[in-house]
Short mmCIF file of C-alpha atoms in Angstrom, two decimals:
data_model
loop_
_atom_site.label_atom_id
_atom_site.label_comp_id
_atom_site.label_asym_id
_atom_site.label_seq_id
_atom_site.Cartn_x
_atom_site.Cartn_y
_atom_site.Cartn_z
CA UNK V 1260 148.43 109.74 126.39
CA UNK V 1261 146.51 107.83 129.08
CA UNK V 1262 142.92 106.65 127.21
CA UNK V 1263 141.20 109.26 129.96
CA UNK V 1264 143.10 111.78 129.08
CA UNK V 1265 142.93 110.77 125.16
CA UNK V 1266 138.96 110.98 125.47
CA UNK V 1267 138.95 114.01 127.60
CA UNK V 1268 140.76 116.03 124.75
CA UNK V 1269 138.47 114.21 121.74
CA UNK V 1270 135.79 115.88 123.88
CA UNK V 1271 137.42 119.40 124.02
CA UNK V 1272 138.19 119.23 120.52
CA UNK V 1273 134.39 118.09 119.90
CA UNK V 1274 132.80 120.52 122.21
CA UNK V 1275 135.08 123.95 121.56
CA UNK V 1276 137.69 122.89 118.98
CA UNK V 1277 140.36 123.21 121.06
CA UNK V 1278 143.46 123.94 119.70
CA UNK V 1279 145.55 122.33 122.43
CA UNK V 1280 143.49 119.37 122.57
CA UNK V 1281 143.90 119.00 118.80
CA UNK V 1282 147.49 119.28 118.81
CA UNK V 1283 148.02 116.27 121.71
CA UNK V 1284 145.66 114.38 119.59
CA UNK V 1285 148.29 114.43 117.03
CA UNK V 1286 146.19 117.17 114.78
CA UNK V 1287 145.36 116.03 111.06
CA UNK V 1288 142.52 115.97 108.66
CA UNK V 1289 140.54 113.27 110.63
CA UNK V 1290 140.13 115.34 113.28
CA UNK V 1291 137.51 117.75 111.26
CA UNK V 1292 135.90 114.72 109.84
CA UNK V 1293 135.19 113.99 113.68
CA UNK V 1294 134.09 117.45 114.40
CA UNK V 1295 131.92 117.45 110.99
CA UNK V 1296 130.22 114.50 112.23
CA UNK V 1297 129.50 115.45 115.35
CA UNK V 1298 127.61 118.51 114.66
CA UNK V 1299 126.18 117.48 111.91
CA UNK V 1300 124.62 114.93 113.86
CA UNK V 1301 123.38 116.85 116.49
CA UNK V 1302 121.73 119.38 114.38
CA UNK V 1303 119.92 116.59 112.19
CA UNK V 1304 118.45 115.55 115.33
CA UNK V 1305 117.18 119.10 115.97
CA UNK V 1306 115.89 119.27 112.70
CA UNK V 1307 114.18 115.56 113.31
CA UNK V 1308 112.83 117.21 116.73
CA UNK V 1309 111.72 120.34 115.62
CA UNK V 1310 110.26 120.61 111.92
CA UNK V 1311 107.78 123.23 112.28
CA UNK V 1312 109.97 125.25 114.74
CA UNK V 1313 112.09 125.16 111.67
CA UNK V 1314 109.43 126.17 109.21
CA UNK V 1315 108.76 128.88 111.83
CA UNK V 1316 111.68 130.33 112.23
CA UNK V 1317 113.42 129.57 108.76
CA UNK V 1318 116.00 127.57 107.67
CA UNK V 1319 118.96 130.09 108.52
CA UNK V 1320 117.74 131.42 111.71
CA UNK V 1321 117.13 128.05 113.27
CA UNK V 1322 120.54 126.33 112.18
CA UNK V 1323 121.55 129.65 113.71
CA UNK V 1324 119.95 128.71 116.90
CA UNK V 1325 121.14 125.31 116.80
CA UNK V 1326 124.45 126.45 116.80
CA UNK V 1327 124.23 128.08 119.73
CA UNK V 1328 122.65 125.30 121.68
CA UNK V 1329 125.38 123.02 120.97
CA UNK V 1330 127.84 125.10 121.68
CA UNK V 1331 125.74 125.53 124.76
CA UNK V 1332 124.43 122.72 125.36
CA UNK V 1333 126.38 119.40 124.57
CA UNK V 1334 124.61 115.98 124.90
CA UNK V 1335 124.61 114.10 127.90
CA UNK V 1336 122.23 111.37 126.78
CA UNK V 1337 123.03 108.15 125.92
CA UNK V 1338 120.14 107.79 122.94
CA UNK V 1339 120.15 110.80 120.46
CA UNK V 1340 116.64 111.49 120.70
CA UNK V 1341 117.13 113.26 124.29
CA UNK V 1342 119.16 116.06 122.51
CA UNK V 1343 116.75 118.73 122.30
CA UNK V 1344 115.05 118.40 125.15
CA UNK V 1345 116.43 121.77 126.46
CA UNK V 1346 116.34 123.59 122.68
CA UNK V 1347 113.14 125.26 124.05
CA UNK V 1348 115.07 127.09 126.33
CA UNK V 1349 117.86 128.10 124.20
CA UNK V 1350 114.78 129.31 121.95
CA UNK V 1351 113.41 131.33 124.72
CA UNK V 1352 116.67 133.26 125.55
CA UNK V 1353 117.10 133.83 121.48
CA UNK V 1354 113.59 135.22 121.73
CA UNK V 1355 112.48 136.92 124.60
CA UNK V 1356 110.04 139.22 122.51
CA UNK V 1357 108.52 136.16 120.19
CA UNK V 1358 107.25 133.84 123.36
CA UNK V 1359 105.53 131.83 120.65
CA UNK V 1360 109.26 130.54 119.43
CA UNK V 1361 109.64 128.61 122.68
CA UNK V 1362 106.07 127.57 123.16
CA UNK V 1363 105.92 126.10 119.86
CA UNK V 1364 109.31 124.32 120.41
CA UNK V 1365 107.91 123.14 123.97
CA UNK V 1366 104.68 121.77 122.07
CA UNK V 1367 106.58 119.57 119.38
CA UNK V 1368 109.28 118.65 121.97
CA UNK V 1369 106.41 116.97 124.55
CA UNK V 1370 104.25 115.55 120.95
CA UNK V 1371 108.28 113.54 120.30
CA UNK V 1372 108.28 112.79 123.95
CA UNK V 1373 104.81 111.05 123.76
CA UNK V 1374 105.80 109.16 120.71
CA UNK V 1375 107.57 106.65 122.71
CA UNK V 1376 105.61 106.72 126.69
CA UNK V 1377 104.98 103.49 127.96
CA UNK V 1378 101.82 101.39 126.30
CA UNK V 1379 98.79 101.92 128.95
CA UNK V 1380 94.97 100.99 128.57
CA UNK V 1381 93.13 104.29 129.29
CA UNK V 1382 89.92 104.00 131.14
CA UNK V 1383 86.56 103.90 128.99
CA UNK V 1384 83.25 104.99 129.89
CA UNK V 1385 82.28 101.34 129.52
CA UNK V 1386 83.96 100.45 132.38
CA UNK V 1387 83.09 103.13 135.04
CA UNK V 1388 80.43 100.73 136.38
CA UNK V 1389 79.20 102.26 139.88
CA UNK V 1390 81.52 105.01 140.47
CA UNK V 1391 81.09 106.77 144.10
CA UNK V 1392 82.20 109.99 142.45
CA UNK V 1393 81.73 111.91 145.94
CA UNK V 1394 85.08 110.21 147.00
CA UNK V 1395 86.35 109.29 143.83
CA UNK V 1396 90.55 110.04 143.24
CA UNK V 1397 91.82 110.35 139.56
CA UNK V 1398 94.60 108.44 137.99
CA UNK V 1399 95.70 109.95 134.85
CA UNK V 1400 97.18 108.55 132.20
CA UNK V 1401 101.28 108.78 133.05
CA UNK V 1402 101.75 110.02 129.71
CA UNK V 1403 99.65 113.01 130.01
CA UNK V 1404 101.83 116.38 130.17
CA UNK V 1405 100.29 119.63 130.24
CA UNK V 1406 102.32 123.10 128.99
CA UNK V 1407 101.68 126.46 130.01
CA UNK V 1408 100.83 128.44 127.23
CA UNK V 1409 100.60 132.66 126.93
CA UNK V 1410 100.62 132.97 123.07
CA UNK V 1411 98.07 131.04 120.14
CA UNK V 1412 101.35 128.55 119.52
CA UNK V 1413 99.95 125.37 119.42
CA UNK V 1414 97.02 126.75 116.37
CA UNK V 1415 100.64 128.13 114.94
CA UNK V 1416 101.93 124.72 115.28
CA UNK V 1417 98.99 122.72 113.47
CA UNK V 1418 99.06 125.11 110.47
CA UNK V 1419 102.15 124.40 109.81
CA UNK V 1420 101.65 120.82 110.12
CA UNK V 1421 98.76 121.18 107.74
CA UNK V 1422 100.43 122.70 105.31
CA UNK V 1423 98.50 126.51 105.90
CA UNK V 1424 99.21 129.81 105.93
CA UNK V 1425 100.03 130.25 109.58
CA UNK V 1426 97.76 133.00 111.55
CA UNK V 1427 99.56 135.82 113.02
CA UNK V 1428 101.25 134.83 115.99
CA UNK V 1429 99.38 136.83 119.07
CA UNK V 1430 99.39 136.32 122.92
CA UNK V 1431 95.98 134.50 124.29
CA UNK V 1432 93.70 136.26 126.32
CA UNK V 1433 94.34 134.62 129.53
CA UNK V 1434 97.09 131.98 129.84
CA UNK V 1435 96.25 128.83 129.49
CA UNK V 1436 97.83 125.22 128.58
CA UNK V 1437 98.04 122.62 126.48
CA UNK V 1438 97.15 119.08 127.06
CA UNK V 1439 99.14 116.01 125.37
CA UNK V 1440 99.37 112.99 125.09
CA UNK V 1441 99.19 109.80 122.97
CA UNK V 1442 96.29 108.51 121.69
CA UNK V 1443 97.13 105.00 120.46
CA UNK V 1444 100.13 105.26 118.41
CA UNK V 1445 99.40 109.38 117.70
CA UNK V 1446 100.62 112.19 119.63
CA UNK V 1447 97.80 114.72 120.00
CA UNK V 1448 97.02 117.52 122.12
CA UNK V 1449 94.30 120.34 122.90
CA UNK V 1450 94.15 123.62 124.36
CA UNK V 1451 92.56 124.13 127.47
CA UNK V 1452 91.78 127.13 129.85
CA UNK V 1453 93.13 127.79 132.66
CA UNK V 1454 90.30 126.15 135.05
CA UNK V 1455 90.39 123.07 133.48
CA UNK V 1456 94.21 123.18 133.88
CA UNK V 1457 94.07 124.12 137.39
CA UNK V 1458 91.65 121.22 137.90
CA UNK V 1459 93.81 118.31 136.58
CA UNK V 1460 96.68 119.32 138.43
CA UNK V 1461 94.26 119.45 141.71
CA UNK V 1462 93.12 115.80 140.66
CA UNK V 1463 96.85 115.01 139.62
CA UNK V 1464 97.85 115.94 143.58
CA UNK V 1465 95.09 114.10 144.68
CA UNK V 1466 91.90 115.95 145.58
CA UNK V 1467 89.08 114.35 145.57
CA UNK V 1468 86.59 114.52 142.70
CA UNK V 1469 84.08 115.43 145.56
CA UNK V 1470 86.07 118.00 146.77
CA UNK V 1471 87.23 119.75 143.39
CA UNK V 1472 83.17 119.68 142.61
CA UNK V 1473 82.20 121.82 145.45
CA UNK V 1474 84.71 124.18 145.24
CA UNK V 1475 83.82 125.23 141.49
CA UNK V 1476 79.66 124.91 142.61
CA UNK V 1477 81.21 127.68 145.41
CA UNK V 1478 82.55 129.72 142.48
CA UNK V 1479 80.41 129.12 139.19
CA UNK V 1480 77.08 127.96 141.13
CA UNK V 1481 75.32 124.16 141.22
CA UNK V 1482 74.35 124.20 137.38
CA UNK V 1483 77.15 126.20 135.68
CA UNK V 1484 79.91 123.79 137.95
CA UNK V 1485 78.21 120.32 136.70
CA UNK V 1486 78.33 121.16 133.34
CA UNK V 1487 81.93 122.45 133.19
CA UNK V 1488 83.00 119.35 135.05
CA UNK V 1489 80.85 117.40 133.03
CA UNK V 1490 82.32 118.37 130.03
CA UNK V 1491 85.82 118.32 131.08
CA UNK V 1492 84.82 114.60 132.25
CA UNK V 1493 83.64 113.53 129.17
CA UNK V 1494 86.40 114.68 127.15
CA UNK V 1495 89.06 113.18 129.49
CA UNK V 1496 87.18 109.49 129.15
CA UNK V 1497 87.19 110.44 125.40
CA UNK V 1498 90.77 111.13 125.15
CA UNK V 1499 91.61 108.23 127.31
CA UNK V 1500 93.57 110.65 129.52
CA UNK V 1501 92.28 108.78 132.59
CA UNK V 1502 93.99 104.97 133.80
CA UNK V 1503 91.74 105.02 136.82
CA UNK V 1504 89.60 105.98 139.38
CA UNK V 1505 89.94 104.62 143.15
CA UNK R 266 130.43 73.12 113.07
CA UNK R 267 129.86 76.14 110.12
CA UNK R 268 127.38 78.93 111.01
CA UNK R 269 124.50 78.74 108.76
CA UNK R 270 124.96 81.05 105.75
CA UNK R 271 121.92 83.84 106.42
CA UNK R 272 121.48 87.21 104.07
CA UNK R 273 119.97 90.39 105.62
CA UNK R 274 119.08 93.88 105.22
CA UNK R 275 118.93 96.85 108.07
CA UNK R 276 115.25 97.98 108.48
CA UNK R 277 114.86 101.08 108.14
CA UNK R 278 111.88 103.42 108.10
CA UNK R 279 111.12 104.00 104.64
CA UNK R 280 110.71 100.36 104.09
CA UNK R 281 108.59 99.86 107.25
CA UNK R 282 105.64 98.93 105.33
CA UNK R 283 107.24 96.47 102.89
CA UNK R 284 108.41 94.54 106.04
CA UNK R 285 105.38 94.79 107.90
CA UNK R 286 102.49 94.50 105.55
CA UNK R 287 103.45 92.66 102.18
CA UNK R 288 101.60 89.42 101.95
CA UNK R 289 104.75 87.74 101.46
CA UNK R 290 107.46 88.34 104.11
CA UNK R 291 110.35 90.10 102.44
CA UNK R 292 112.93 87.37 101.20
CA UNK R 293 115.74 88.45 104.16
CA UNK R 294 116.96 85.54 106.35
CA UNK R 295 117.37 88.04 109.54
CA UNK R 296 117.01 92.08 109.58
CA UNK R 297 118.99 94.18 111.52
CA UNK R 298 117.72 96.92 113.87
CA UNK R 299 119.46 99.89 115.52
CA UNK R 300 118.94 99.08 119.17
CA UNK R 301 118.80 102.63 120.66
CA UNK R 302 116.24 102.99 118.25
CA UNK R 303 113.54 100.63 119.80
CA UNK R 304 115.52 101.24 123.94
CA UNK R 305 111.91 103.05 124.55
CA UNK R 306 109.07 102.32 126.92
CA UNK R 307 106.38 101.77 124.34
CA UNK R 308 104.74 103.50 121.24
CA UNK R 309 104.83 102.49 117.47
CA UNK R 310 108.61 101.97 117.46
CA UNK R 311 108.39 98.79 119.89
CA UNK R 312 105.01 97.84 117.83
CA UNK R 313 107.21 97.77 114.58
CA UNK R 314 109.63 95.44 116.48
CA UNK R 315 107.18 93.41 117.76
CA UNK R 316 105.44 92.59 114.07
CA UNK R 317 108.54 92.69 112.19
CA UNK R 318 110.24 90.24 114.94
CA UNK R 319 106.64 87.76 114.36
CA UNK R 320 108.07 87.54 110.33
CA UNK R 321 111.62 87.70 110.75
CA UNK R 322 114.79 87.12 113.28
CA UNK R 323 116.15 90.15 114.24
CA UNK R 324 119.79 91.07 115.21
CA UNK R 325 120.22 93.99 117.42
CA UNK R 326 123.20 96.40 116.66
CA UNK R 327 124.01 99.06 119.41
CA UNK R 328 125.84 102.43 118.74
CA UNK R 329 125.68 103.91 122.00
CA UNK R 330 127.29 101.39 124.57
CA UNK R 331 130.41 102.83 123.86
CA UNK R 332 132.49 99.91 125.01
CA UNK R 333 136.08 101.89 125.18
CA UNK R 334 134.91 104.55 127.42
CA UNK R 335 137.82 104.84 130.02
CA UNK R 336 135.32 105.34 132.82
CA UNK R 337 133.25 102.13 131.80
CA UNK R 338 129.76 101.24 130.45
CA UNK R 339 126.54 102.87 131.48
CA UNK R 340 124.66 100.35 133.89
CA UNK R 341 121.22 101.73 132.77
CA UNK R 342 122.05 101.80 129.17
CA UNK R 343 122.78 97.75 130.03
CA UNK R 344 119.60 97.35 131.60
CA UNK R 345 117.76 98.93 128.82
CA UNK R 346 119.13 96.66 126.13
CA UNK R 347 118.71 93.38 128.24
CA UNK R 348 115.16 94.55 128.65
CA UNK R 349 114.97 94.75 124.77
CA UNK R 350 117.31 91.34 124.09
CA UNK R 351 114.60 89.44 126.59
CA UNK R 352 111.87 90.76 124.37
CA UNK R 353 113.11 89.94 121.53
CA UNK R 354 115.71 87.38 121.57
CA UNK R 355 117.81 88.11 119.00
CA UNK R 356 119.76 86.67 116.58
CA UNK R 357 122.92 88.52 117.56
CA UNK R 358 123.61 91.38 119.67
CA UNK R 359 126.18 93.92 118.47
CA UNK R 360 128.31 97.21 119.05
CA UNK R 361 131.57 99.16 117.86
CA UNK R 362 135.09 98.92 118.86
CA UNK R 363 134.56 102.50 119.48
CA UNK R 364 134.06 105.31 122.74
CA UNK R 365 131.18 107.39 122.13
CA UNK R 366 131.22 108.59 125.74
CA UNK R 367 133.53 109.75 128.43
CA UNK R 368 132.32 111.02 132.01
CA UNK R 369 128.83 113.51 131.28
CA UNK R 370 129.82 113.89 127.42
CA UNK R 371 128.02 112.00 125.07
CA UNK R 372 129.73 112.56 121.13
CA UNK R 373 126.75 109.97 119.00
CA UNK R 374 129.88 109.20 116.89
CA UNK R 375 131.80 106.20 116.89
CA UNK R 376 134.97 107.59 118.12
CA UNK R 377 138.50 105.85 118.01
CA UNK R 378 140.36 103.85 120.78
CA UNK R 379 144.20 104.14 120.15
CA UNK R 380 145.44 100.53 120.29
CA UNK R 381 147.33 100.05 123.34
CA UNK R 382 147.50 97.68 126.31
CA UNK R 383 146.11 100.04 128.17
CA UNK R 384 142.67 100.68 126.13
CA UNK R 385 142.92 96.70 125.41
CA UNK R 386 142.11 96.14 128.97
CA UNK R 387 139.62 98.89 129.58
CA UNK R 388 137.96 97.48 126.04
CA UNK R 389 137.57 93.80 127.82
CA UNK R 390 136.43 95.24 131.23
CA UNK R 391 134.01 96.97 129.51
CA UNK R 392 132.92 93.64 127.10
CA UNK R 393 133.05 91.53 130.15
CA UNK R 394 130.38 94.08 132.19
CA UNK R 395 128.29 94.03 128.84
CA UNK R 396 128.48 90.08 128.78
CA UNK R 397 127.39 89.47 131.92
CA UNK R 398 124.71 92.30 132.04
CA UNK R 399 123.05 90.63 128.86
CA UNK R 400 123.89 87.05 129.60
CA UNK R 401 125.16 86.37 126.13
CA UNK R 402 128.04 86.65 123.81
CA UNK R 403 128.58 90.14 122.07
CA UNK R 404 129.81 90.56 118.98
CA UNK R 405 132.32 93.69 118.27
CA UNK R 406 132.52 95.55 115.00
CA UNK R 407 135.49 96.83 113.69
CA UNK R 408 135.43 100.80 113.06
CA UNK R 409 136.00 103.08 110.26
CA UNK R 410 138.21 105.57 111.29
CA UNK R 411 139.82 108.76 110.20
CA UNK R 412 142.73 109.11 112.62
CA UNK R 413 145.37 107.20 114.19
CA UNK R 414 146.96 107.99 117.47
CA UNK R 415 150.63 107.67 117.73
CA UNK R 416 151.71 105.52 120.89
CA UNK R 417 150.00 102.44 119.47
CA UNK R 418 151.31 98.73 120.80
CA UNK R 419 149.67 96.78 118.51
CA UNK R 420 147.40 96.69 115.06
CA UNK R 421 143.64 96.98 115.11
CA UNK R 422 143.28 93.56 113.72
CA UNK R 423 145.74 92.07 116.64
CA UNK R 424 143.65 94.35 119.01
CA UNK R 425 140.72 92.59 118.43
CA UNK R 426 141.87 89.02 117.92
CA UNK R 427 143.24 89.49 122.05
CA UNK R 428 139.81 91.07 122.63
CA UNK R 429 138.14 87.78 121.28
CA UNK R 430 140.66 85.58 123.23
CA UNK R 431 140.37 87.53 126.51
CA UNK R 432 136.47 87.94 127.01
CA UNK R 433 134.80 85.18 124.63
CA UNK R 434 132.98 87.74 122.24
CA UNK R 435 132.96 87.61 118.64
CA UNK R 436 133.07 89.45 115.43
CA UNK R 437 130.86 91.64 113.37
CA UNK R 438 133.42 92.43 110.35
CA UNK R 439 132.71 95.23 108.80
CA UNK R 440 134.38 94.94 105.17
CA UNK R 441 133.98 98.20 104.12
CA UNK R 442 135.54 99.52 107.60
CA UNK R 443 138.67 97.58 106.41
CA UNK R 444 138.63 98.96 103.48
CA UNK R 445 137.83 102.56 104.57
CA UNK R 446 140.76 102.10 107.49
CA UNK R 447 142.90 100.51 105.53
CA UNK R 448 142.80 103.39 102.81
CA UNK R 449 143.01 106.13 105.36
CA UNK R 450 146.08 104.70 107.55
CA UNK R 451 147.94 102.73 104.76
CA UNK R 452 147.89 99.49 105.86
CA UNK R 453 147.26 96.48 103.99
CA UNK R 454 143.50 94.89 104.47
CA UNK R 455 144.52 91.84 103.16
CA UNK R 456 146.90 91.30 106.41
CA UNK R 457 143.80 92.52 108.55
CA UNK R 458 141.69 89.68 107.32
CA UNK R 459 144.67 87.28 107.84
CA UNK R 460 144.75 88.80 111.25
CA UNK R 461 141.89 88.70 112.69
CA UNK R 462 140.32 85.30 114.17
CA UNK R 463 138.37 84.53 111.41
CA UNK R 464 136.46 81.56 113.67
CA UNK R 465 134.75 84.21 115.42
CA UNK R 466 133.38 86.34 113.01
CA UNK R 467 129.49 85.39 113.22
CA UNK R 468 128.43 88.56 110.75
CA UNK R 469 129.61 90.52 107.99
CA UNK R 470 128.15 94.45 107.15
CA UNK R 471 128.60 95.43 103.61
CA UNK R 472 128.49 99.15 102.52
CA UNK R 473 129.24 102.01 100.47
CA UNK R 474 131.66 105.12 101.12
CA UNK R 475 132.11 108.44 99.92
CA UNK R 476 135.32 109.80 99.05
CA UNK R 477 136.35 113.22 101.10
CA UNK R 478 139.26 115.99 100.35
CA UNK R 479 142.17 113.31 101.88
CA UNK R 480 140.05 110.82 103.49
CA UNK R 481 137.15 108.12 102.70
CA UNK R 482 134.41 108.42 104.86
CA UNK R 483 132.13 105.86 106.38
CA UNK R 484 129.14 107.20 104.66
CA UNK R 485 126.49 104.07 104.43
CA UNK R 486 124.64 106.53 101.56
CA UNK R 487 125.28 104.20 98.37
CA UNK R 488 126.02 100.85 96.78
CA UNK R 489 128.96 98.38 97.61
CA UNK R 490 131.72 99.14 95.58
CA UNK R 491 133.62 96.52 93.54
CA UNK R 492 136.52 96.96 95.93
CA UNK R 493 134.33 96.18 98.93
CA UNK R 494 132.75 93.42 96.92
CA UNK R 495 136.26 91.30 96.41
CA UNK R 496 137.13 92.53 100.33
CA UNK R 497 134.10 90.19 100.90
CA UNK R 498 135.02 87.39 98.70
CA UNK R 499 138.14 87.13 100.16
CA UNK R 500 136.52 87.47 103.71
CA UNK R 501 134.29 84.78 103.11
CA UNK R 502 137.61 82.47 102.11
CA UNK R 503 138.64 82.85 105.13
CA UNK R 504 135.86 83.10 107.52
CA UNK R 505 133.29 80.61 105.42
CA UNK R 506 129.57 80.80 105.84
CA UNK R 507 128.21 83.84 107.72
CA UNK R 508 125.73 85.79 108.22
CA UNK R 509 126.22 89.05 105.41
CA UNK R 510 123.85 92.03 105.37
CA UNK R 511 123.50 95.13 103.68
CA UNK R 512 124.03 98.41 105.93
CA UNK R 513 122.64 101.28 104.22
CA UNK R 514 121.63 104.21 106.51
CA UNK R 515 121.68 107.46 104.15
CA UNK R 516 120.03 108.07 100.55
CA UNK R 517 118.35 104.81 100.98
CA UNK R 518 116.79 103.34 97.81
CA UNK R 519 113.89 101.42 97.07
CA UNK R 520 113.53 98.17 98.89
CA UNK R 521 113.90 96.04 95.60
CA UNK R 522 117.59 97.91 94.86
CA UNK R 523 119.22 96.78 98.06
CA UNK R 524 117.65 93.21 97.89
CA UNK R 525 119.59 92.61 94.45
CA UNK R 526 123.01 94.26 96.16
CA UNK R 527 121.65 91.41 98.68
CA UNK R 528 121.26 88.90 95.81
CA UNK R 529 124.78 90.00 94.76
CA UNK R 530 126.13 88.79 98.05
CA UNK R 531 124.22 85.38 97.65
CA UNK R 532 125.64 85.01 94.79
CA UNK R 533 129.75 85.99 95.78
CA UNK R 534 129.00 83.49 98.60
CA UNK R 535 127.82 80.76 96.35
CA UNK R 536 130.74 81.04 94.53
CA UNK R 537 133.13 80.98 97.11
CA UNK R 538 131.50 78.25 98.90
CA UNK R 539 131.61 76.17 95.88
CA UNK R 540 135.33 77.06 94.81
#
């Protein structure tokens, strides 16, 4: 058998336990060893990336979801660490009435992804100097991620990590977002309201800070908007989310 | 010229603190890391590697190059590995005689190649491409295998001999893998050691295995067993002084236990050299 045909058959065996492929490969107990290695390694990768989701769902339900994901979504990246990127989609399809499950999975994945993002020095308050706030444009750190959330998944995650009794899953009064980044070597996150999420998206898209402030002043009034924006800016600097001001 | 007789350990998470923070460096001549774990843009993994490198020479051992892929090696993977090589200036860069990818599918398991002329040409082309991309000679490790394909043109050791001759690559001889595959496929481990090009062996792996229903499984989850130690002694007679390390990937014991195993390797090596 040609090498390419052999490797295609081996792939069919591992992904779908295709009996014809097994016969062409010569059969035998060895093929089962490879099949077991393949599947157990992928389950272990998912367990490693989604430990709090596993706690939330319970081991049996998690393993069932993992098995379904492995069948539907074979790995395609050279690093095993990338396996699981689309596991939250599998969870969303399996638990359509429990959106906290997929949101929990997305938070876990984003935190794992933040772990190895590029090292960059964020802007410090001391380095700000004289800024023309009216015309300033913001560059956020490249490892900043934002996930839309409709549930208290972030609180569930924190409770699961802390080992406390998690609260009941519930919808947020209004949709919000979870902001995720790496603080030193530690992945971090906080829940934000839609207004802050929208502002970050607008500034990331190139909006001048002055334009954002003017729009907020129109919506909330001068004094209130200054307090709102000042609060956001202080938190962005405190959390190291700004890379540069132009 | 004989190679230095070095003794090392694989760097694993439970031992990070001892390797990084102990007042005196861990008594090893080198540490081996899994390349892919550190082929990342930044964060703690790169910091750990940088700090380990300040204390020890480092060998980069890969599991995803897939030199056996019929459709070639992944260029983006090689670029990332080259960046790591440039940063670390490693003692060795190694990967396995196996394939892990075909087309878009990644198995993340070390799958066997058939020992045919066609596969040999493919592996040679891929090793040539890798060595060119990395700008250095690679070490190729013999795999453990659980299946042998019909239609082989040569033995595994003849395959490795030809691979070294055609590409100039060197060998990472995993003595446990020789034992496991010899048992599983019924070939003579002594003939294997006699058949590989001894002068090309630059590093040796020692590990343990477990017994499945019908096959030995390369589990790396227990101490090196006596038959593997015996094969190690025999290998040293043929290859002479060479970098040796204990490879433990699962059920990882306290570091002291692995250092004791490494002392056993040192003792066997000292006896072989004296003999």
